[in-house]
């Protein structure tokens, strides 16, 4: 895999963020498809997003109809109306309409087809990025060879490794224990297990999953706390750059204070009212139960798992499906390799230290690199919606058309949280 001249942009990741950025570069930045390369090992762009959405049983998006991968706000609405699918824009109390998963994906695929974004996609897994002494280009190393680029964008998603509770460590591989993000997990394909099913988790993924599994088996949703109901991941004013600048960019880059501020306003581990209603309907129908507590130990038996809970009670002949999230995104090996190879600064909890103006990853000496970041890795600069669909659009705006330098003079990097 090689080219005659370096690509203008190599984007690592073909999910929502990578695809959205490529579309912005072509339609707003007037780059050609030959100047952009999206590197992702999956067969199609957005394949990982579509798979995860189906794995957890998502029916509608939490985001509104104006949040999508295209550059024009009402593109998805126009697509729905033009294809006689306006009924798939779901009415939501005190909130704009939200698209069904099918409508969102079909619109995204239409954008990919109309803009020929698949021409930019090359199936490969990035292993490292280096820079030869005396050059201004990057060498992007993959399992299919290496290519050169003037700029590299990390759009790598939330992580690849599911987080597992401690009590799972001693269970054999063939135990009836799965994680919603396991590669082979499919909620639409019931396995031969006939015992009771526990879904462990208290956020929107667990809620979607419990509703989906309850369509064909009895389910207990087990959460550590009472279910917390929030319509959105954060208040919508956190989409606005002016608000982000005032509340986050005034804090030192790389500081724990930024992460604390973002986590204080982000509604993690919550479910929206419409998922709560789905849970209530399943509960009223006798297919679902909600239980508050934790599993403290588990043993495998011929009939299934024998579980012990924190209140001392037990359950036998059980199957468990975990909805307990993924590894922290800064812990992805590629992030560490790039930081070491290119002397890039990392702040609190290993997050990249970015330029708030351009989302460029800063070197340890404070100078900006030509490595940019979108998605959850950019949260300390983009704010609580960084990982969301609207965060992809906001990151693309900054990377493609940053604001004037005079309005965003950087603060000194924090000495807290790493280098």
mmCIF file of C-alpha atoms in Angstrom:
data_model
loop_
_atom_site.group_PDB
_atom_site.id
_atom_site.type_symbol
_atom_site.label_atom_id
_atom_site.label_comp_id
_atom_site.label_asym_id
_atom_site.label_seq_id
_atom_site.Cartn_x
_atom_site.Cartn_y
_atom_site.Cartn_z
ATOM 1 C CA UNK A 1 0.000 0.000 0.000
ATOM 2 C CA UNK A 2 1.822 3.069 -1.224
ATOM 3 C CA UNK A 3 1.263 6.237 -3.241
ATOM 4 C CA UNK A 4 3.336 8.464 -5.487
ATOM 5 C CA UNK A 5 2.944 11.435 -3.141
ATOM 6 C CA UNK A 6 1.824 11.841 0.477
ATOM 7 C CA UNK A 7 -1.886 12.062 1.206
ATOM 8 C CA UNK A 8 -3.125 15.377 2.541
ATOM 9 C CA UNK A 9 -5.083 13.573 5.273
ATOM 10 C CA UNK A 10 -4.927 10.025 6.552
ATOM 11 C CA UNK A 11 -7.852 9.328 8.863
ATOM 12 C CA UNK A 12 -7.470 6.441 11.305
ATOM 13 C CA UNK A 13 -10.948 4.994 11.773
ATOM 14 C CA UNK A 14 -13.933 4.644 9.472
ATOM 15 C CA UNK A 15 -16.720 5.175 11.971
ATOM 16 C CA UNK A 16 -18.994 8.172 12.457
ATOM 17 C CA UNK A 17 -16.113 10.551 13.198
ATOM 18 C CA UNK A 18 -13.757 9.452 10.444
ATOM 19 C CA UNK A 19 -16.486 9.344 7.808
ATOM 20 C CA UNK A 20 -17.941 12.687 8.887
ATOM 21 C CA UNK A 21 -14.522 14.332 8.677
ATOM 22 C CA UNK A 22 -13.826 12.901 5.224
ATOM 23 C CA UNK A 23 -17.164 14.238 4.009
ATOM 24 C CA UNK A 24 -16.397 17.694 5.416
ATOM 25 C CA UNK A 25 -12.937 17.716 3.834
ATOM 26 C CA UNK A 26 -14.369 16.915 0.405
ATOM 27 C CA UNK A 27 -17.503 19.079 0.462
ATOM 28 C CA UNK A 28 -16.317 22.030 2.551
ATOM 29 C CA UNK A 29 -12.536 21.854 2.232
ATOM 30 C CA UNK A 30 -12.516 21.055 -1.475
ATOM 31 C CA UNK A 31 -10.003 18.250 -1.084
ATOM 32 C CA UNK A 32 -10.176 15.467 -3.642
ATOM 33 C CA UNK A 33 -10.779 11.828 -2.826
ATOM 34 C CA UNK A 34 -7.269 11.057 -4.032
ATOM 35 C CA UNK A 35 -5.899 13.305 -1.276
ATOM 36 C CA UNK A 36 -7.705 11.523 1.565
ATOM 37 C CA UNK A 37 -7.299 7.999 2.891
ATOM 38 C CA UNK A 38 -9.511 6.416 5.566
ATOM 39 C CA UNK A 39 -7.849 3.413 7.191
ATOM 40 C CA UNK A 40 -10.184 0.928 8.865
ATOM 41 C CA UNK A 41 -10.001 -2.885 8.901
ATOM 42 C CA UNK A 42 -13.744 -3.376 8.436
ATOM 43 C CA UNK A 43 -15.381 -4.098 5.111
ATOM 44 C CA UNK A 44 -17.443 -0.908 4.971
ATOM 45 C CA UNK A 45 -17.439 2.577 6.461
ATOM 46 C CA UNK A 46 -19.640 2.810 9.583
ATOM 47 C CA UNK A 47 -19.600 -1.000 9.927
ATOM 48 C CA UNK A 48 -18.524 -0.872 13.572
ATOM 49 C CA UNK A 49 -21.188 1.688 14.504
ATOM 50 C CA UNK A 50 -23.923 -0.266 12.735
ATOM 51 C CA UNK A 51 -22.841 -3.523 14.371
ATOM 52 C CA UNK A 52 -22.778 -2.066 17.878
ATOM 53 C CA UNK A 53 -26.137 -0.364 17.416
ATOM 54 C CA UNK A 54 -27.673 -3.676 16.385
ATOM 55 C CA UNK A 55 -25.884 -5.605 19.124
ATOM 56 C CA UNK A 56 -27.468 -3.509 21.861
ATOM 57 C CA UNK A 57 -30.920 -3.499 20.262
ATOM 58 C CA UNK A 58 -31.061 0.227 19.488
ATOM 59 C CA UNK A 59 -34.278 1.285 17.751
ATOM 60 C CA UNK A 60 -33.888 5.072 17.635
ATOM 61 C CA UNK A 61 -30.969 7.409 18.159
ATOM 62 C CA UNK A 62 -30.610 9.612 21.199
ATOM 63 C CA UNK A 63 -29.398 12.394 18.906
ATOM 64 C CA UNK A 64 -31.785 14.649 16.989
ATOM 65 C CA UNK A 65 -32.429 14.641 13.243
ATOM 66 C CA UNK A 66 -29.986 17.517 12.658
ATOM 67 C CA UNK A 67 -27.048 15.433 13.916
ATOM 68 C CA UNK A 68 -25.603 13.184 11.209
ATOM 69 C CA UNK A 69 -22.486 12.852 9.015
ATOM 70 C CA UNK A 70 -23.507 15.345 6.328
ATOM 71 C CA UNK A 71 -22.566 19.028 6.220
ATOM 72 C CA UNK A 72 -26.074 20.488 5.819
ATOM 73 C CA UNK A 73 -28.164 20.470 9.007
ATOM 74 C CA UNK A 74 -31.437 19.380 7.406
ATOM 75 C CA UNK A 75 -29.927 16.763 5.099
ATOM 76 C CA UNK A 76 -31.367 13.820 7.026
ATOM 77 C CA UNK A 77 -34.820 15.411 7.212
ATOM 78 C CA UNK A 78 -34.784 16.047 3.454
ATOM 79 C CA UNK A 79 -33.694 12.449 2.858
ATOM 80 C CA UNK A 80 -36.569 11.160 5.015
ATOM 81 C CA UNK A 81 -39.133 13.298 3.224
ATOM 82 C CA UNK A 82 -37.756 12.462 -0.217
ATOM 83 C CA UNK A 83 -37.959 8.738 0.514
ATOM 84 C CA UNK A 84 -41.426 8.902 2.157
ATOM 85 C CA UNK A 85 -39.948 7.995 5.541
ATOM 86 C CA UNK A 86 -40.845 11.072 7.571
ATOM 87 C CA UNK A 87 -42.685 8.731 9.950
ATOM 88 C CA UNK A 88 -39.233 7.484 11.021
ATOM 89 C CA UNK A 89 -38.493 10.877 12.559
ATOM 90 C CA UNK A 90 -39.797 10.037 16.003
ATOM 91 C CA UNK A 91 -41.578 12.727 17.985
ATOM 92 C CA UNK A 92 -39.978 13.345 21.378
ATOM 93 C CA UNK A 93 -41.485 15.446 24.173
ATOM 94 C CA UNK A 94 -39.584 18.694 24.805
ATOM 95 C CA UNK A 95 -36.985 17.721 22.215
ATOM 96 C CA UNK A 96 -36.587 17.728 18.416
ATOM 97 C CA UNK A 97 -37.515 14.607 16.471
ATOM 98 C CA UNK A 98 -35.065 11.704 16.523
ATOM 99 C CA UNK A 99 -34.389 9.304 13.629
ATOM 100 C CA UNK A 100 -34.812 5.568 13.743
ATOM 101 C CA UNK A 101 -31.576 3.639 13.484
ATOM 102 C CA UNK A 102 -32.535 2.394 10.031
ATOM 103 C CA UNK A 103 -33.228 5.899 8.730
ATOM 104 C CA UNK A 104 -29.998 7.275 10.179
ATOM 105 C CA UNK A 105 -27.893 4.512 8.630
ATOM 106 C CA UNK A 106 -29.635 4.672 5.258
ATOM 107 C CA UNK A 107 -29.066 8.435 5.124
ATOM 108 C CA UNK A 108 -25.413 7.974 6.088
ATOM 109 C CA UNK A 109 -24.950 5.328 3.391
ATOM 110 C CA UNK A 110 -26.588 7.669 0.898
ATOM 111 C CA UNK A 111 -24.062 10.378 1.815
ATOM 112 C CA UNK A 112 -21.214 7.871 1.454
ATOM 113 C CA UNK A 113 -22.491 6.816 -1.976
ATOM 114 C CA UNK A 114 -23.207 10.325 -3.294
ATOM 115 C CA UNK A 115 -19.796 11.613 -2.201
ATOM 116 C CA UNK A 116 -17.947 8.416 -3.191
ATOM 117 C CA UNK A 117 -16.413 8.269 0.279
ATOM 118 C CA UNK A 118 -15.795 4.536 -0.075
ATOM 119 C CA UNK A 119 -13.145 5.441 -2.642
ATOM 120 C CA UNK A 120 -11.147 6.891 0.269
ATOM 121 C CA UNK A 121 -11.443 3.730 2.376
ATOM 122 C CA UNK A 122 -8.649 1.170 2.542
ATOM 123 C CA UNK A 123 -9.077 -1.926 4.701
ATOM 124 C CA UNK A 124 -6.103 -2.010 7.047
ATOM 125 C CA UNK A 125 -5.263 -1.672 10.718
ATOM 126 C CA UNK A 126 -2.902 1.114 11.749
ATOM 127 C CA UNK A 127 -0.095 -0.058 14.021
ATOM 128 C CA UNK A 128 2.015 3.099 14.426
ATOM 129 C CA UNK A 129 2.772 6.542 13.048
ATOM 130 C CA UNK A 130 6.346 7.785 12.799
ATOM 131 C CA UNK A 131 8.161 10.771 11.362
ATOM 132 C CA UNK A 132 11.582 10.546 9.784
ATOM 133 C CA UNK A 133 14.139 13.112 10.879
ATOM 134 C CA UNK A 134 14.225 16.138 8.628
ATOM 135 C CA UNK A 135 10.858 15.460 6.977
ATOM 136 C CA UNK A 136 7.485 17.126 7.379
ATOM 137 C CA UNK A 137 5.467 14.045 6.486
ATOM 138 C CA UNK A 138 4.261 11.147 8.596
ATOM 139 C CA UNK A 139 4.717 7.467 7.857
ATOM 140 C CA UNK A 140 1.517 5.645 8.766
ATOM 141 C CA UNK A 141 2.348 1.996 9.366
ATOM 142 C CA UNK A 142 -0.375 -0.625 8.891
ATOM 143 C CA UNK A 143 -0.755 -4.378 8.633
ATOM 144 C CA UNK A 144 -0.928 -3.888 4.848
ATOM 145 C CA UNK A 145 2.113 -1.678 4.404
ATOM 146 C CA UNK A 146 2.935 1.973 5.026
ATOM 147 C CA UNK A 147 1.767 5.248 3.478
ATOM 148 C CA UNK A 148 2.861 8.855 3.827
ATOM 149 C CA UNK A 149 0.664 11.736 4.919
ATOM 150 C CA UNK A 150 0.970 15.442 5.587
ATOM 151 C CA UNK A 151 -1.663 15.183 8.331
ATOM 152 C CA UNK A 152 -3.015 12.309 10.405
ATOM 153 C CA UNK A 153 -6.352 12.286 12.238
ATOM 154 C CA UNK A 154 -7.115 9.812 15.027
ATOM 155 C CA UNK A 155 -10.817 8.921 14.987
ATOM 156 C CA UNK A 156 -10.529 5.633 16.815
ATOM 157 C CA UNK A 157 -13.760 5.370 18.794
ATOM 158 C CA UNK A 158 -14.290 4.347 22.396
ATOM 159 C CA UNK A 159 -11.955 1.367 22.597
ATOM 160 C CA UNK A 160 -11.920 -2.271 21.650
ATOM 161 C CA UNK A 161 -11.688 -4.124 24.958
ATOM 162 C CA UNK A 162 -14.846 -4.640 27.060
ATOM 163 C CA UNK A 163 -14.565 -3.958 30.776
ATOM 164 C CA UNK A 164 -15.321 -7.016 32.908
ATOM 165 C CA UNK A 165 -16.226 -7.170 36.620
ATOM 166 C CA UNK A 166 -13.748 -8.920 38.904
ATOM 167 C CA UNK A 167 -16.124 -11.806 39.592
ATOM 168 C CA UNK A 168 -15.856 -12.943 35.965
ATOM 169 C CA UNK A 169 -12.127 -13.709 36.171
ATOM 170 C CA UNK A 170 -12.461 -17.282 37.469
ATOM 171 C CA UNK A 171 -15.188 -18.417 35.072
ATOM 172 C CA UNK A 172 -14.320 -20.869 32.275
ATOM 173 C CA UNK A 173 -14.469 -19.730 28.656
ATOM 174 C CA UNK A 174 -17.578 -21.816 27.963
ATOM 175 C CA UNK A 175 -19.593 -20.320 30.841
ATOM 176 C CA UNK A 176 -22.900 -18.640 29.853
ATOM 177 C CA UNK A 177 -21.345 -15.189 30.163
ATOM 178 C CA UNK A 178 -21.237 -12.668 27.326
ATOM 179 C CA UNK A 179 -20.533 -8.994 26.845
ATOM 180 C CA UNK A 180 -22.763 -6.959 24.589
ATOM 181 C CA UNK A 181 -19.645 -5.812 22.690
ATOM 182 C CA UNK A 182 -18.241 -9.312 22.144
ATOM 183 C CA UNK A 183 -17.596 -9.753 18.434
ATOM 184 C CA UNK A 184 -19.938 -12.740 18.153
ATOM 185 C CA UNK A 185 -22.780 -11.449 20.328
ATOM 186 C CA UNK A 186 -26.136 -11.118 18.565
ATOM 187 C CA UNK A 187 -29.263 -10.338 20.618
ATOM 188 C CA UNK A 188 -31.516 -11.420 17.758
ATOM 189 C CA UNK A 189 -30.194 -14.993 17.772
ATOM 190 C CA UNK A 190 -31.312 -16.802 20.925
ATOM 191 C CA UNK A 191 -28.874 -19.426 22.083
ATOM 192 C CA UNK A 192 -29.839 -22.841 23.440
ATOM 193 C CA UNK A 193 -29.672 -21.628 27.058
ATOM 194 C CA UNK A 194 -33.067 -21.850 28.782
ATOM 195 C CA UNK A 195 -32.336 -20.394 32.231
ATOM 196 C CA UNK A 196 -32.921 -16.846 33.448
ATOM 197 C CA UNK A 197 -30.945 -14.037 31.829
ATOM 198 C CA UNK A 198 -29.376 -11.150 33.760
ATOM 199 C CA UNK A 199 -28.341 -7.974 31.954
ATOM 200 C CA UNK A 200 -25.739 -6.157 34.067
ATOM 201 C CA UNK A 201 -25.574 -2.382 33.649
ATOM 202 C CA UNK A 202 -27.559 0.772 34.295
ATOM 203 C CA UNK A 203 -27.097 2.963 31.224
ATOM 204 C CA UNK A 204 -28.746 3.325 27.844
ATOM 205 C CA UNK A 205 -26.938 0.315 26.358
ATOM 206 C CA UNK A 206 -28.197 -1.944 29.149
ATOM 207 C CA UNK A 207 -31.702 -0.524 28.743
ATOM 208 C CA UNK A 208 -31.789 -1.117 24.985
ATOM 209 C CA UNK A 209 -30.334 -4.597 25.431
ATOM 210 C CA UNK A 210 -32.726 -5.671 28.192
ATOM 211 C CA UNK A 211 -35.710 -4.631 26.066
ATOM 212 C CA UNK A 212 -34.402 -6.512 23.057
ATOM 213 C CA UNK A 213 -33.651 -9.728 24.960
ATOM 214 C CA UNK A 214 -37.029 -9.542 26.725
ATOM 215 C CA UNK A 215 -38.659 -10.121 23.339
ATOM 216 C CA UNK A 216 -37.701 -13.796 23.543
ATOM 217 C CA UNK A 217 -36.714 -14.635 27.131
ATOM 218 C CA UNK A 218 -37.287 -13.574 30.725
ATOM 219 C CA UNK A 219 -34.772 -10.882 31.683
ATOM 220 C CA UNK A 220 -33.616 -9.270 34.902
ATOM 221 C CA UNK A 221 -31.903 -5.900 34.478
ATOM 222 C CA UNK A 222 -29.357 -5.649 37.288
ATOM 223 C CA UNK A 223 -28.010 -2.168 38.036
ATOM 224 C CA UNK A 224 -25.922 -0.901 40.922
ATOM 225 C CA UNK A 225 -28.162 2.123 41.375
ATOM 226 C CA UNK A 226 -31.674 3.212 40.611
ATOM 227 C CA UNK A 227 -32.161 3.934 36.932
ATOM 228 C CA UNK A 228 -31.430 7.597 36.279
ATOM 229 C CA UNK A 229 -33.508 9.259 33.578
ATOM 230 C CA UNK A 230 -31.986 11.954 31.363
ATOM 231 C CA UNK A 231 -33.122 12.891 27.869
ATOM 232 C CA UNK A 232 -29.661 13.805 26.550
ATOM 233 C CA UNK A 233 -26.016 13.080 27.371
ATOM 234 C CA UNK A 234 -25.573 16.700 28.468
ATOM 235 C CA UNK A 235 -27.423 19.995 28.246
ATOM 236 C CA UNK A 236 -27.547 21.118 24.598
ATOM 237 C CA UNK A 237 -25.663 24.356 25.287
ATOM 238 C CA UNK A 238 -22.535 22.191 25.560
ATOM 239 C CA UNK A 239 -22.703 21.880 21.769
ATOM 240 C CA UNK A 240 -21.885 25.585 21.469
ATOM 241 C CA UNK A 241 -18.194 26.448 21.058
ATOM 242 C CA UNK A 242 -18.601 29.711 22.950
ATOM 243 C CA UNK A 243 -19.884 27.862 26.003
ATOM 244 C CA UNK A 244 -17.172 25.205 25.706
ATOM 245 C CA UNK A 245 -14.552 27.926 25.469
ATOM 246 C CA UNK A 246 -15.826 29.673 28.571
ATOM 247 C CA UNK A 247 -16.278 26.565 30.713
ATOM 248 C CA UNK A 248 -13.412 24.303 29.561
ATOM 249 C CA UNK A 249 -10.819 26.165 27.515
ATOM 250 C CA UNK A 250 -10.199 28.567 30.387
ATOM 251 C CA UNK A 251 -8.819 25.609 32.357
ATOM 252 C CA UNK A 252 -5.234 24.435 31.715
ATOM 253 C CA UNK A 253 -4.860 21.944 28.820
ATOM 254 C CA UNK A 254 -4.111 18.464 30.090
ATOM 255 C CA UNK A 255 -5.490 19.183 33.552
ATOM 256 C CA UNK A 256 -7.651 16.947 35.709
ATOM 257 C CA UNK A 257 -9.865 20.000 36.187
ATOM 258 C CA UNK A 258 -11.052 19.731 32.590
ATOM 259 C CA UNK A 259 -12.041 16.090 32.992
ATOM 260 C CA UNK A 260 -13.771 16.830 36.300
ATOM 261 C CA UNK A 261 -15.761 19.640 34.703
ATOM 262 C CA UNK A 262 -16.848 17.484 31.767
ATOM 263 C CA UNK A 263 -17.825 14.505 33.911
ATOM 264 C CA UNK A 264 -19.822 16.742 36.212
ATOM 265 C CA UNK A 265 -22.071 17.792 33.327
ATOM 266 C CA UNK A 266 -22.155 14.611 31.234
ATOM 267 C CA UNK A 267 -25.067 12.316 32.011
ATOM 268 C CA UNK A 268 -23.211 9.021 31.970
ATOM 269 C CA UNK A 269 -24.990 5.784 32.913
ATOM 270 C CA UNK A 270 -28.432 7.272 32.285
ATOM 271 C CA UNK A 271 -31.356 6.227 30.136
ATOM 272 C CA UNK A 272 -33.749 8.508 28.243
ATOM 273 C CA UNK A 273 -37.500 8.536 28.977
ATOM 274 C CA UNK A 274 -38.446 6.601 25.837
ATOM 275 C CA UNK A 275 -36.193 3.692 26.839
ATOM 276 C CA UNK A 276 -37.656 3.855 30.338
ATOM 277 C CA UNK A 277 -41.103 3.451 28.751
ATOM 278 C CA UNK A 278 -39.927 0.414 26.780
ATOM 279 C CA UNK A 279 -38.617 -1.108 30.005
ATOM 280 C CA UNK A 280 -41.911 -0.398 31.766
ATOM 281 C CA UNK A 281 -43.881 -2.040 28.962
ATOM 282 C CA UNK A 282 -41.690 -5.143 29.118
ATOM 283 C CA UNK A 283 -42.000 -5.200 32.902
ATOM 284 C CA UNK A 284 -45.794 -4.861 32.737
ATOM 285 C CA UNK A 285 -45.876 -7.729 30.258
ATOM 286 C CA UNK A 286 -44.009 -9.972 32.677
ATOM 287 C CA UNK A 287 -40.920 -10.371 30.503
ATOM 288 C CA UNK A 288 -38.602 -8.094 32.464
ATOM 289 C CA UNK A 289 -37.684 -7.337 36.054
ATOM 290 C CA UNK A 290 -35.414 -4.596 37.368
ATOM 291 C CA UNK A 291 -33.247 -5.383 40.362
ATOM 292 C CA UNK A 292 -30.861 -3.063 42.159
ATOM 293 C CA UNK A 293 -27.624 -4.613 43.367
ATOM 294 C CA UNK A 294 -24.388 -6.274 42.306
ATOM 295 C CA UNK A 295 -23.077 -9.749 41.652
ATOM 296 C CA UNK A 296 -20.274 -10.519 44.092
ATOM 297 C CA UNK A 297 -19.321 -14.002 42.893
ATOM 298 C CA UNK A 298 -20.225 -16.526 40.230
ATOM 299 C CA UNK A 299 -19.584 -20.218 39.681
ATOM 300 C CA UNK A 300 -20.194 -22.287 36.579
ATOM 301 C CA UNK A 301 -22.439 -25.352 36.899
ATOM 302 C CA UNK A 302 -23.965 -27.773 34.414
ATOM 303 C CA UNK A 303 -27.211 -25.776 34.500
ATOM 304 C CA UNK A 304 -25.602 -22.346 34.079
ATOM 305 C CA UNK A 305 -24.125 -19.792 36.439
ATOM 306 C CA UNK A 306 -24.674 -19.810 40.173
ATOM 307 C CA UNK A 307 -24.670 -16.163 41.234
ATOM 308 C CA UNK A 308 -24.318 -14.547 44.639
ATOM 309 C CA UNK A 309 -25.485 -10.957 45.123
ATOM 310 C CA UNK A 310 -24.380 -8.225 47.496
ATOM 311 C CA UNK A 311 -27.509 -8.678 49.624
ATOM 312 C CA UNK A 312 -26.624 -12.329 50.256
ATOM 313 C CA UNK A 313 -29.233 -13.832 47.941
ATOM 314 C CA UNK A 314 -28.455 -16.272 45.151
ATOM 315 C CA UNK A 315 -29.644 -17.205 41.682
ATOM 316 C CA UNK A 316 -29.000 -20.476 39.895
ATOM 317 C CA UNK A 317 -29.184 -21.677 36.294
ATOM 318 C CA UNK A 318 -28.419 -18.138 35.156
ATOM 319 C CA UNK A 319 -26.965 -16.551 32.063
ATOM 320 C CA UNK A 320 -25.318 -13.104 32.246
ATOM 321 C CA UNK A 321 -24.929 -10.524 29.500
ATOM 322 C CA UNK A 322 -22.728 -7.597 30.511
ATOM 323 C CA UNK A 323 -23.330 -4.027 29.389
ATOM 324 C CA UNK A 324 -20.446 -2.622 31.399
ATOM 325 C CA UNK A 325 -18.689 -0.476 28.831
ATOM 326 C CA UNK A 326 -15.296 -0.488 27.147
ATOM 327 C CA UNK A 327 -11.762 0.292 28.247
ATOM 328 C CA UNK A 328 -10.899 3.993 28.700
ATOM 329 C CA UNK A 329 -10.031 5.333 25.262
ATOM 330 C CA UNK A 330 -6.569 6.695 26.275
ATOM 331 C CA UNK A 331 -5.563 3.116 27.149
ATOM 332 C CA UNK A 332 -5.755 1.984 23.530
ATOM 333 C CA UNK A 333 -2.256 0.769 22.566
ATOM 334 C CA UNK A 334 -2.128 2.926 19.428
ATOM 335 C CA UNK A 335 -2.484 6.086 21.523
ATOM 336 C CA UNK A 336 0.553 5.156 23.584
ATOM 337 C CA UNK A 337 2.612 4.186 20.551
ATOM 338 C CA UNK A 338 1.946 7.498 18.794
ATOM 339 C CA UNK A 339 2.753 9.448 21.925
ATOM 340 C CA UNK A 340 6.132 7.711 22.201
ATOM 341 C CA UNK A 341 7.000 7.685 18.493
ATOM 342 C CA UNK A 342 6.211 11.368 17.923
ATOM 343 C CA UNK A 343 6.928 12.852 21.400
ATOM 344 C CA UNK A 344 3.303 13.906 21.845
ATOM 345 C CA UNK A 345 2.077 15.249 25.178
ATOM 346 C CA UNK A 346 -0.393 13.397 27.372
ATOM 347 C CA UNK A 347 -2.247 14.939 30.266
ATOM 348 C CA UNK A 348 -4.489 13.711 33.046
ATOM 349 C CA UNK A 349 -5.474 10.038 32.703
ATOM 350 C CA UNK A 350 -3.444 9.766 29.505
ATOM 351 C CA UNK A 351 -5.616 11.990 27.314
ATOM 352 C CA UNK A 352 -3.788 13.775 24.488
ATOM 353 C CA UNK A 353 -3.033 17.440 25.128
ATOM 354 C CA UNK A 354 -4.630 19.243 22.191
ATOM 355 C CA UNK A 355 -4.756 22.705 20.740
ATOM 356 C CA UNK A 356 -8.264 23.903 21.532
ATOM 357 C CA UNK A 357 -8.216 25.927 18.322
ATOM 358 C CA UNK A 358 -7.295 23.168 15.849
ATOM 359 C CA UNK A 359 -7.481 19.877 17.825
ATOM 360 C CA UNK A 360 -3.842 19.261 16.902
ATOM 361 C CA UNK A 361 -2.026 16.994 19.346
ATOM 362 C CA UNK A 362 0.721 19.063 20.927
ATOM 363 C CA UNK A 363 4.314 17.908 21.241
ATOM 364 C CA UNK A 364 5.884 17.652 24.662
ATOM 365 C CA UNK A 365 7.629 20.970 23.951
ATOM 366 C CA UNK A 366 4.239 22.651 23.452
ATOM 367 C CA UNK A 367 4.398 22.977 19.656
ATOM 368 C CA UNK A 368 1.471 21.719 17.594
ATOM 369 C CA UNK A 369 1.919 18.558 15.543
ATOM 370 C CA UNK A 370 0.004 17.682 12.383
ATOM 371 C CA UNK A 371 -1.712 14.819 14.205
ATOM 372 C CA UNK A 372 -5.321 15.697 14.999
ATOM 373 C CA UNK A 373 -7.906 14.018 17.205
ATOM 374 C CA UNK A 374 -11.666 13.495 16.944
ATOM 375 C CA UNK A 375 -14.032 11.526 19.164
ATOM 376 C CA UNK A 376 -13.755 10.524 22.801
ATOM 377 C CA UNK A 377 -9.996 11.187 22.786
ATOM 378 C CA UNK A 378 -10.762 14.865 22.120
ATOM 379 C CA UNK A 379 -13.135 15.208 25.076
ATOM 380 C CA UNK A 380 -10.881 17.572 27.085
ATOM 381 C CA UNK A 381 -11.128 20.085 24.216
ATOM 382 C CA UNK A 382 -14.487 19.349 22.566
ATOM 383 C CA UNK A 383 -16.438 18.758 25.770
ATOM 384 C CA UNK A 384 -19.101 16.286 26.906
ATOM 385 C CA UNK A 385 -20.495 15.712 23.392
ATOM 386 C CA UNK A 386 -17.057 14.881 21.926
ATOM 387 C CA UNK A 387 -17.820 11.186 21.447
ATOM 388 C CA UNK A 388 -21.290 11.816 19.998
ATOM 389 C CA UNK A 389 -22.445 12.386 16.427
ATOM 390 C CA UNK A 390 -22.583 16.149 16.924
ATOM 391 C CA UNK A 391 -19.055 15.941 18.335
ATOM 392 C CA UNK A 392 -17.901 14.565 14.987
ATOM 393 C CA UNK A 393 -19.261 17.646 13.222
ATOM 394 C CA UNK A 394 -17.762 19.994 15.785
ATOM 395 C CA UNK A 395 -14.341 18.339 15.505
ATOM 396 C CA UNK A 396 -14.486 18.498 11.705
ATOM 397 C CA UNK A 397 -15.208 22.233 11.941
ATOM 398 C CA UNK A 398 -12.153 22.845 14.107
ATOM 399 C CA UNK A 399 -9.807 20.704 12.040
ATOM 400 C CA UNK A 400 -10.937 22.152 8.721
ATOM 401 C CA UNK A 401 -11.625 25.770 9.649
ATOM 402 C CA UNK A 402 -10.185 26.736 13.057
ATOM 403 C CA UNK A 403 -11.120 30.094 14.599
ATOM 404 C CA UNK A 404 -8.767 33.057 14.572
ATOM 405 C CA UNK A 405 -5.690 32.622 16.746
ATOM 406 C CA UNK A 406 -6.363 35.893 18.549
ATOM 407 C CA UNK A 407 -9.554 34.509 20.092
ATOM 408 C CA UNK A 408 -8.009 31.283 21.347
ATOM 409 C CA UNK A 409 -4.573 32.001 22.763
ATOM 410 C CA UNK A 410 -3.481 28.792 24.537
ATOM 411 C CA UNK A 411 -2.897 28.484 28.238
ATOM 412 C CA UNK A 412 0.254 26.801 29.549
ATOM 413 C CA UNK A 413 -0.002 23.026 29.773
ATOM 414 C CA UNK A 414 -0.812 21.581 33.164
ATOM 415 C CA UNK A 415 1.929 19.785 35.034
ATOM 416 C CA UNK A 416 -0.689 17.416 36.457
ATOM 417 C CA UNK A 417 -1.573 14.039 35.040
ATOM 418 C CA UNK A 418 1.483 13.140 33.003
ATOM 419 C CA UNK A 419 3.607 14.499 30.199
#
